[in-house]
Coordinates of C-alpha atoms in Angstrom, one line a residue:
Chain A
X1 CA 7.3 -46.0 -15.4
X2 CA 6.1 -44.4 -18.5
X3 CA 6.4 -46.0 -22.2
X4 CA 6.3 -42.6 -23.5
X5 CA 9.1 -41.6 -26.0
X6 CA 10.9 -40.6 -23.1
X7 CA 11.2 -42.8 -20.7
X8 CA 15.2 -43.9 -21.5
X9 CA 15.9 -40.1 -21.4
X10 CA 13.9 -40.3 -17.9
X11 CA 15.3 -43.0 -17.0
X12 CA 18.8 -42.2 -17.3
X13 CA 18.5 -38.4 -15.7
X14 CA 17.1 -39.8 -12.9
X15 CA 20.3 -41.9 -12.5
X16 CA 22.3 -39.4 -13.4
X17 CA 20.7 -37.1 -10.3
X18 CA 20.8 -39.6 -7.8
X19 CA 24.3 -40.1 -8.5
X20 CA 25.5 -36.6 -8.5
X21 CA 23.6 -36.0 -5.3
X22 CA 25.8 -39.3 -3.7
X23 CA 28.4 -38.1 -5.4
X24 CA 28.5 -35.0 -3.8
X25 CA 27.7 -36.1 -0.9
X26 CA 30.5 -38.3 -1.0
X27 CA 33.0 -36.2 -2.0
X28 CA 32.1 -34.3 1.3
X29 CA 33.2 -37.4 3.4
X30 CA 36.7 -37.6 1.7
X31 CA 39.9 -36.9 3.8
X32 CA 40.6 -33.6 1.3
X33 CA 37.5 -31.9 0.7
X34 CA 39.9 -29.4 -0.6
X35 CA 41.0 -30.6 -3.9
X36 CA 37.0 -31.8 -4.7
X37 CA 35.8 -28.3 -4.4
X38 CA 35.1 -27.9 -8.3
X39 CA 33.7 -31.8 -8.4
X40 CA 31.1 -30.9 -5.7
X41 CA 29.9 -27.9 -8.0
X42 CA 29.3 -29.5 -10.7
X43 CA 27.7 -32.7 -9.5
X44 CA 25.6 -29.8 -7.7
X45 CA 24.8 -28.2 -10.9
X46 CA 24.3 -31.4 -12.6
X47 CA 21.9 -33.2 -10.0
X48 CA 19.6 -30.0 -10.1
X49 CA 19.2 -30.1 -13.8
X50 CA 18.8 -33.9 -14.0
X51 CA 15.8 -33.7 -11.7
X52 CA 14.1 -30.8 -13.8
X53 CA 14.6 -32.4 -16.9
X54 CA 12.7 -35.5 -15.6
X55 CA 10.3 -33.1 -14.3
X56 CA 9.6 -31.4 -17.6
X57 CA 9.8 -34.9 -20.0
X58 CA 7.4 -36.5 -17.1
X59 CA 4.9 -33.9 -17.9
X60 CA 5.8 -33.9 -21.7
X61 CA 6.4 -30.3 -21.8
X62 CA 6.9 -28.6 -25.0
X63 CA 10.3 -27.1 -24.0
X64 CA 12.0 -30.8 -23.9
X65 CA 14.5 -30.0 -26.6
X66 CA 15.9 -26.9 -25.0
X67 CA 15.9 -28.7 -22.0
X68 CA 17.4 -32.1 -23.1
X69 CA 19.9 -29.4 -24.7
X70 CA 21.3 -27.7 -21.6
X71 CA 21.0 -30.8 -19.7
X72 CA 23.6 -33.0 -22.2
X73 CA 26.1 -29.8 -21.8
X74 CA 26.1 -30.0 -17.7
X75 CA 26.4 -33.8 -17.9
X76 CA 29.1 -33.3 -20.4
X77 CA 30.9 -31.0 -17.8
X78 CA 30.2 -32.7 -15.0
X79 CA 31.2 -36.5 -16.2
X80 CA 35.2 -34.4 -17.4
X81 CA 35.0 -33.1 -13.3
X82 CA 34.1 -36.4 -12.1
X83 CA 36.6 -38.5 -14.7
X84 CA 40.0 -36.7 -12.9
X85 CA 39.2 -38.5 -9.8
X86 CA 39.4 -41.7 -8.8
X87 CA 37.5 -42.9 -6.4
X88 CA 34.2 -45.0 -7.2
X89 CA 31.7 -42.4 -6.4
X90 CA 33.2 -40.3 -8.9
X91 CA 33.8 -43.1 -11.5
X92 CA 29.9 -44.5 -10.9
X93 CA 28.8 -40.2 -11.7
X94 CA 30.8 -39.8 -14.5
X95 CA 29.6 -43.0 -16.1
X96 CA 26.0 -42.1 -15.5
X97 CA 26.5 -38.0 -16.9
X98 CA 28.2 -39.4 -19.9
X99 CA 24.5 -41.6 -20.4
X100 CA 22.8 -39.1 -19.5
X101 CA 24.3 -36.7 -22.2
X102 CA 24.3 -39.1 -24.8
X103 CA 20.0 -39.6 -23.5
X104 CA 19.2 -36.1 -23.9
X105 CA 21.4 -35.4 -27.3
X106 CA 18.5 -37.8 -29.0
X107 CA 15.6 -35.5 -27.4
X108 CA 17.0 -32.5 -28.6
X109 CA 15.7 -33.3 -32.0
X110 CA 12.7 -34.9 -30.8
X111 CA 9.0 -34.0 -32.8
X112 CA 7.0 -32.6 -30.0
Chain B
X1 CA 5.5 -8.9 -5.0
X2 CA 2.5 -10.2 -3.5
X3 CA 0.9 -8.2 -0.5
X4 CA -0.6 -11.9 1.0
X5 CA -1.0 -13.5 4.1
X6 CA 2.7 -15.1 3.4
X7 CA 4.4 -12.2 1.6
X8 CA 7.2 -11.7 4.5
X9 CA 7.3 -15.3 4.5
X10 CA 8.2 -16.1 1.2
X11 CA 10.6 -13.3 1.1
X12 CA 12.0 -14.9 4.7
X13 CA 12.7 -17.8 2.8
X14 CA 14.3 -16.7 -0.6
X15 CA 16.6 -14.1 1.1
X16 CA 17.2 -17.8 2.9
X17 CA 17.6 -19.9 -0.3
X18 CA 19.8 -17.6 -1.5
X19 CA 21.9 -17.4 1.9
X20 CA 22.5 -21.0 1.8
X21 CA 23.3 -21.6 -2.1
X22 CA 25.9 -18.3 -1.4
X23 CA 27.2 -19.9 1.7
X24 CA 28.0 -23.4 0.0
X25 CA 30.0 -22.0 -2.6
X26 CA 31.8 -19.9 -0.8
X27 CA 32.6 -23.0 1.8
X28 CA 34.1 -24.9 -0.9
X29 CA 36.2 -21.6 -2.2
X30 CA 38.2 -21.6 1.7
X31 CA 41.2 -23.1 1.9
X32 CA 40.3 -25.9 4.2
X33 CA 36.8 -26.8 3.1
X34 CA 37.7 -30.4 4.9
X35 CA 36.3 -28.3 8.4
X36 CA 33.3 -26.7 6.3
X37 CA 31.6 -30.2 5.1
X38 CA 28.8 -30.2 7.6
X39 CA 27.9 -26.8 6.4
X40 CA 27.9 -27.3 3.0
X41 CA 25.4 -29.8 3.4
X42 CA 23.2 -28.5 6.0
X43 CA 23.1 -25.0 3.4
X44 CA 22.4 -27.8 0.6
X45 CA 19.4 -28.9 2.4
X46 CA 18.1 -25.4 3.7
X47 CA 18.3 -24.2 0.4
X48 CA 16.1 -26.6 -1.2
X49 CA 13.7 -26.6 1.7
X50 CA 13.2 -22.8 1.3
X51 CA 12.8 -22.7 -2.1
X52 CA 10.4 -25.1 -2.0
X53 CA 8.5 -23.6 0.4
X54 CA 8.7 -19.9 -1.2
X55 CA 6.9 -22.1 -4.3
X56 CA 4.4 -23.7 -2.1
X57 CA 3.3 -20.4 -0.3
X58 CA 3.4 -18.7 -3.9
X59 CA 0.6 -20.6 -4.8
X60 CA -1.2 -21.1 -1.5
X61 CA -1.0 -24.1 -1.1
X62 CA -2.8 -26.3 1.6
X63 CA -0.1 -27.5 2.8
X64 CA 1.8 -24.7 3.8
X65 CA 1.8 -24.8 7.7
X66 CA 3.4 -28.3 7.2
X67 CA 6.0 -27.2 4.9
X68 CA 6.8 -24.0 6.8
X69 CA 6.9 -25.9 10.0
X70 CA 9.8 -29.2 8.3
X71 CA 11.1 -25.4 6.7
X72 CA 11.8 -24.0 10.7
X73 CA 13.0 -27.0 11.3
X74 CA 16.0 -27.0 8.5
X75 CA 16.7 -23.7 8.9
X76 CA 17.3 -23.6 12.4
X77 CA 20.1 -26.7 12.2
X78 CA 21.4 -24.4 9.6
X79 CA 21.8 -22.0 11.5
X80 CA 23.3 -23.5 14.2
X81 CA 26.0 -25.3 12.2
X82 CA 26.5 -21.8 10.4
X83 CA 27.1 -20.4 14.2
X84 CA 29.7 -22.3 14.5
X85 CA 32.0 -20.9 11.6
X86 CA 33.6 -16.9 12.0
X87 CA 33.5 -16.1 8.0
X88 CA 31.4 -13.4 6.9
X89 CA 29.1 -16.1 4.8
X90 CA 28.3 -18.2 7.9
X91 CA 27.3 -15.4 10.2
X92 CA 25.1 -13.8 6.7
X93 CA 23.8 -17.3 6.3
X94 CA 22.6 -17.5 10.2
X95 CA 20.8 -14.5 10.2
X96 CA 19.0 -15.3 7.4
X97 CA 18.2 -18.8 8.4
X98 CA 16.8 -17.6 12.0
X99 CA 14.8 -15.0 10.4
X100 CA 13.0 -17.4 7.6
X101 CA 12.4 -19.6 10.6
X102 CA 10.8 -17.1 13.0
X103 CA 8.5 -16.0 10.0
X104 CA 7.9 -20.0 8.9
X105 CA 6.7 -20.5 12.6
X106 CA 4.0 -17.8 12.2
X107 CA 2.8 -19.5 9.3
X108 CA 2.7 -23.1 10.6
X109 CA -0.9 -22.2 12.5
X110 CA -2.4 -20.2 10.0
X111 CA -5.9 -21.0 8.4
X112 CA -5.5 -21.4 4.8
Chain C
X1 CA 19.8 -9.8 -0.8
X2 CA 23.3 -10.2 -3.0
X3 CA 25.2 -7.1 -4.3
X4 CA 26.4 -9.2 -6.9
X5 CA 25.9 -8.6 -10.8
X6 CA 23.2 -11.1 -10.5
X7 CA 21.1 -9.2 -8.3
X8 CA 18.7 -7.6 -10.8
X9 CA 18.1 -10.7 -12.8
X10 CA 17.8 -12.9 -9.8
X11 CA 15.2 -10.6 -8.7
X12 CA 13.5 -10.8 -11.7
X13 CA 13.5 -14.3 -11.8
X14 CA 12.1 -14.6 -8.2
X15 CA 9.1 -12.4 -9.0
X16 CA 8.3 -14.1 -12.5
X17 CA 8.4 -17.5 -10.6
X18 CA 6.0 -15.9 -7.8
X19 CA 4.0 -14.7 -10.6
X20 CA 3.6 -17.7 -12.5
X21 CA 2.8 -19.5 -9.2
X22 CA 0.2 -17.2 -8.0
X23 CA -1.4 -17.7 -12.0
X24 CA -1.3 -20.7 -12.3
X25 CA -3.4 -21.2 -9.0
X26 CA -5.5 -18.5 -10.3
X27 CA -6.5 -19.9 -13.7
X28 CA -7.6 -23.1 -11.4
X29 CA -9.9 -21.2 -10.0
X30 CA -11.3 -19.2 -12.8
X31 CA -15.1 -20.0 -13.7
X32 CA -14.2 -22.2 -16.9
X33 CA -10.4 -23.8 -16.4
X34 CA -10.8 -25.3 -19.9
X35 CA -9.8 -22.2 -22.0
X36 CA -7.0 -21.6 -19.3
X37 CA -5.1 -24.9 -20.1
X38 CA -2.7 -23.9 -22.0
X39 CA -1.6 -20.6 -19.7
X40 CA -1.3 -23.2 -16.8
X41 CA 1.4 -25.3 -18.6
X42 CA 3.6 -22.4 -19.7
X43 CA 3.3 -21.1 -16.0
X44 CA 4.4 -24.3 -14.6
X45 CA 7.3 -24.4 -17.1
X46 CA 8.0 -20.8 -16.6
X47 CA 8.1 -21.0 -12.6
X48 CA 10.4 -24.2 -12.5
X49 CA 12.8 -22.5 -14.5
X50 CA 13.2 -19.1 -12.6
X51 CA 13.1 -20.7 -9.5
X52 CA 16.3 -22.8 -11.1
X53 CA 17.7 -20.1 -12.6
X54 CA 17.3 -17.9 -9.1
X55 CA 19.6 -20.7 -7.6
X56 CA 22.6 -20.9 -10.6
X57 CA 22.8 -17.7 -9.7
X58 CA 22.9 -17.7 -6.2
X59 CA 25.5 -20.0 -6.2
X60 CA 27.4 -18.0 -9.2
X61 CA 27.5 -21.3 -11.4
X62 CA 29.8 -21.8 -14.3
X63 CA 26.5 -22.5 -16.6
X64 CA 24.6 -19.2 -15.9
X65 CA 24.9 -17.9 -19.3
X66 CA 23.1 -21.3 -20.8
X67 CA 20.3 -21.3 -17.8
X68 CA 19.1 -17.5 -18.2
X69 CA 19.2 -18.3 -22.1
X70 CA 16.6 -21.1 -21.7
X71 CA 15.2 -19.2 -19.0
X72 CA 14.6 -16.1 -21.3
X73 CA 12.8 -18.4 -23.8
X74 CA 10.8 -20.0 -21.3
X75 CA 9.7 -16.0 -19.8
X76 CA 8.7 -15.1 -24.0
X77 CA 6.8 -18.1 -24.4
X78 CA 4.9 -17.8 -21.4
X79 CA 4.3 -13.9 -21.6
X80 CA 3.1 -14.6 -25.2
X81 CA 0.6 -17.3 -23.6
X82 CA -0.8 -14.7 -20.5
X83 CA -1.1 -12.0 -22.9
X84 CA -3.7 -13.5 -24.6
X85 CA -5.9 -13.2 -21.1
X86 CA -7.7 -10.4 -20.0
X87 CA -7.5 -11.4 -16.3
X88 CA -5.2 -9.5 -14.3
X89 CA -3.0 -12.7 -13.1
X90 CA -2.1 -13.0 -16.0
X91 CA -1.3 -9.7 -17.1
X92 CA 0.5 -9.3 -14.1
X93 CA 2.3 -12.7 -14.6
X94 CA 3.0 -12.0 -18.7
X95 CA 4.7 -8.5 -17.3
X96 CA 6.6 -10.0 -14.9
X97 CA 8.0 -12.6 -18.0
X98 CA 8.8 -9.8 -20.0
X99 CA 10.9 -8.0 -17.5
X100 CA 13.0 -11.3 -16.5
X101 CA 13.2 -12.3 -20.1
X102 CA 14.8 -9.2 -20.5
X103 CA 17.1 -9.4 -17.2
X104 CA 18.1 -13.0 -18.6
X105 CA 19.2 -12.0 -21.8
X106 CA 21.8 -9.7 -20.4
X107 CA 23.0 -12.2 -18.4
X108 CA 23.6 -14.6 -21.7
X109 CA 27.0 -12.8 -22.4
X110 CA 28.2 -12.2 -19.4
X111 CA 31.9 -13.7 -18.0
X112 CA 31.3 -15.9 -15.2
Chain D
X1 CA 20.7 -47.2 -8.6
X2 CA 21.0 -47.0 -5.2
X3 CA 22.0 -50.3 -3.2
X4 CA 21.4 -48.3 -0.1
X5 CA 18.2 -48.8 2.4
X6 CA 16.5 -45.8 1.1
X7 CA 16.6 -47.8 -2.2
X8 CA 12.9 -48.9 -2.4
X9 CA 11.8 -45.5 -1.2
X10 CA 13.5 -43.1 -4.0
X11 CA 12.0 -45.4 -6.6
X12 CA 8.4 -45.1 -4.9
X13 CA 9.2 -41.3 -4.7
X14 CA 10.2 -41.1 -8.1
X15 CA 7.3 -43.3 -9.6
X16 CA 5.1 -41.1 -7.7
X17 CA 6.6 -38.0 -9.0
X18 CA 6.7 -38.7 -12.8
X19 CA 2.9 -40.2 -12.1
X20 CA 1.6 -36.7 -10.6
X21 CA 3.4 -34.6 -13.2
X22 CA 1.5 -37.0 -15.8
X23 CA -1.4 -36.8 -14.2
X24 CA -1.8 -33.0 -14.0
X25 CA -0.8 -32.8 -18.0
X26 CA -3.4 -35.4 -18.7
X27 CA -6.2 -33.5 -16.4
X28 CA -5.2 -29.8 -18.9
X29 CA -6.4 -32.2 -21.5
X30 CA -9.8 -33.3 -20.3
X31 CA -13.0 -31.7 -22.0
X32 CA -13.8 -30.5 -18.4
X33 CA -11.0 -29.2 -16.7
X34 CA -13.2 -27.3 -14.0
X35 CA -13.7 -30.0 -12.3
X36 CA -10.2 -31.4 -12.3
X37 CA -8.7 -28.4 -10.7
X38 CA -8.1 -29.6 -7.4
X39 CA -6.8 -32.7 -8.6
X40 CA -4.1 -30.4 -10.6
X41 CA -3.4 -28.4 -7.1
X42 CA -2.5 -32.0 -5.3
X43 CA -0.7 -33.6 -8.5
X44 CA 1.7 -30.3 -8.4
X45 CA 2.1 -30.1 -4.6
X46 CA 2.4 -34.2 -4.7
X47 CA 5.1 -34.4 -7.6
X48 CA 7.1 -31.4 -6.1
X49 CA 7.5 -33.0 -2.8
X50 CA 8.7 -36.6 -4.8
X51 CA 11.1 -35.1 -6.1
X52 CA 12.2 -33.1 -3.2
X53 CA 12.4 -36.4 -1.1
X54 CA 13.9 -38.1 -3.1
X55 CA 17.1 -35.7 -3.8
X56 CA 17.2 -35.5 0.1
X57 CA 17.6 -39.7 0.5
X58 CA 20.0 -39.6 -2.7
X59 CA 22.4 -37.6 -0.2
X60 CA 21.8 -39.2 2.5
X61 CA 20.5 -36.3 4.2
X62 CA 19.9 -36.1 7.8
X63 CA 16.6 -34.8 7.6
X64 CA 15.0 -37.6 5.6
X65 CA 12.6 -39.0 8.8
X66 CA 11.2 -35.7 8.3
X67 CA 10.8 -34.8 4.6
X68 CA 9.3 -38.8 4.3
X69 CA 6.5 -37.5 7.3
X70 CA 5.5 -35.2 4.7
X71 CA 6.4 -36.7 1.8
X72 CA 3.5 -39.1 3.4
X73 CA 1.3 -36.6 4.2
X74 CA 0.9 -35.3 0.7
X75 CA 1.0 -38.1 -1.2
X76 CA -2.0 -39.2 1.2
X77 CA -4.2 -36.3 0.1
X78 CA -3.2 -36.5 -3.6
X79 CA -4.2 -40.0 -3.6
X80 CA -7.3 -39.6 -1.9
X81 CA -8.1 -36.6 -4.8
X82 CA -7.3 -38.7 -7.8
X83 CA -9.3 -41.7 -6.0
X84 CA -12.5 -39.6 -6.6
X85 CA -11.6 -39.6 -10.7
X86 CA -11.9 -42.5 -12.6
X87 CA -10.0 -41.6 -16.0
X88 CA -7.0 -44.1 -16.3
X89 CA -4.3 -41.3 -15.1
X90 CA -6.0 -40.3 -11.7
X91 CA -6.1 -44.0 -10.8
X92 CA -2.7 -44.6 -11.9
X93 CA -2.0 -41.6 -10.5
X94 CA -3.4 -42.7 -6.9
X95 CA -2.2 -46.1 -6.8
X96 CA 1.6 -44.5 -6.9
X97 CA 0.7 -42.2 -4.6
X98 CA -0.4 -45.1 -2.0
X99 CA 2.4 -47.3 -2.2
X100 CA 4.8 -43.5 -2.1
X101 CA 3.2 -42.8 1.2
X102 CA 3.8 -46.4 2.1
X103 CA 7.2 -46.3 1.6
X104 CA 7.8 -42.9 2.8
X105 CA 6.4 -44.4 6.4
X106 CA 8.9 -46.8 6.7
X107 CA 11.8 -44.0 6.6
X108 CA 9.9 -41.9 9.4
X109 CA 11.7 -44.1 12.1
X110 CA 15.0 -44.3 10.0
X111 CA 18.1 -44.1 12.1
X112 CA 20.3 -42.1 9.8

């Protein structure tokens, strides 16, 4: 993909969405739906952001920092949801919010 | 909003969209959202559809009969997985996905 | 649609979104797209956001205080861009980001 | 990502997405953007259906055989646009675009 300045920040929402969206999806397949209510929001919430901050680097729109911003703080909340469970879906999401959080806190600063 | 050719369209599919997202999170606030799974992800996938499509037809695009016509499609499995389910957001959430249907089907032959 | 305390600003939303949509398409097809370039980048921007705001809200997310704040900014920049063009897409567009900047920034305080 | 058999497709999807959105920033900076217009219209149709599709396979939806038929369809007609351009992003542009549709073909006879 691209070799822009972006691309790791790309990169990593990208993951970050498609695991969210499995997550989710996931979590809808468990024995207790129930008690995964509030994990299934977030990773709902999470997965939408994720894809329109790829979006808005992939065009390299001037509202990237504000972006990146909000971004970080859904992936923050949504890896702290997905970190009081313990299955793998929920593991594999949390790992991939926390790198994309800590992808988008470097943008937030970035010159464009 | 606009007076066009898909103006009860597009407001066929956002009263939709909204239906759906509405529906979803108030499926995971019951107290057995274990029986509510296949509806939370059938209004996850209707109200993507119909957002998208309210965006395509906003700016008239050519591809509109093809996304109204995959938009039908979604909304009427909706719907009939929202039948199924007695709460006030499942029957609210029909409605509105038979009605965004009906009105995508009109659009699916017209000459853009 | 919704009775809910989002109803005004997710209104809003939806019409800035069909708005920037609708001028977007219309700068395309102005006479020379060149000076237009800039207008059609803030639209795209502009619409994305509202269209993802219209959905936080639909679904009452936890983050809708962060998303209408971004959302806002997006609306200012964008109505700051279409003002600057007699046409009257984009008067019609730069009114409708003034109105759902200002239905987003009530939304920035409120308890969710 | 994804070990799963939509694996190969999401990436396409995605490569196509991030290529279109490129693509449609790089034709606002030509010194003739007249004549790109219509290459814009496709790039934004094109990159918004990317995405789409690929949210819908990262779920597992049961609609993906659909979405990929149009997911196909699209990225058909953007590549055949950009084909007629021969600045480095249009071809770049078309060649992801090409091997999206490609990929998008094999899903149409998924058994989800």
């Amino acid at each position: 993909m691209s070799q822009s300045k972006y691309a790791e920040c790309i990169k990593a929402c990208i993951e970050c969405a498609h695991a969210c969206e499995h997550c989710a999806d996931s979590c809808l397949s468990e024995s207790d739906v129930t008690k995964m209510a509030e994990c299934i929001r977030t990773d709902r919430d999470c997965s939408q952001m994720c894809w329109t901050a790829a979006a808005y680097m992939s065009r390299g729109s001037q509202f990237i920092p504000e972006i990146c911003r909000i971004c970080a703080e859904i992936c923050e909340a949504c890896a702290a949801e997905c970190e009081k469970h313990n299955m793998s879906h929920c593991q594999a999401c949390a790992k991939a919010c926390r790198k994309c959080a800590e992808e988008c806190h470097k943008m937030t600063g970035v010159h464009v």
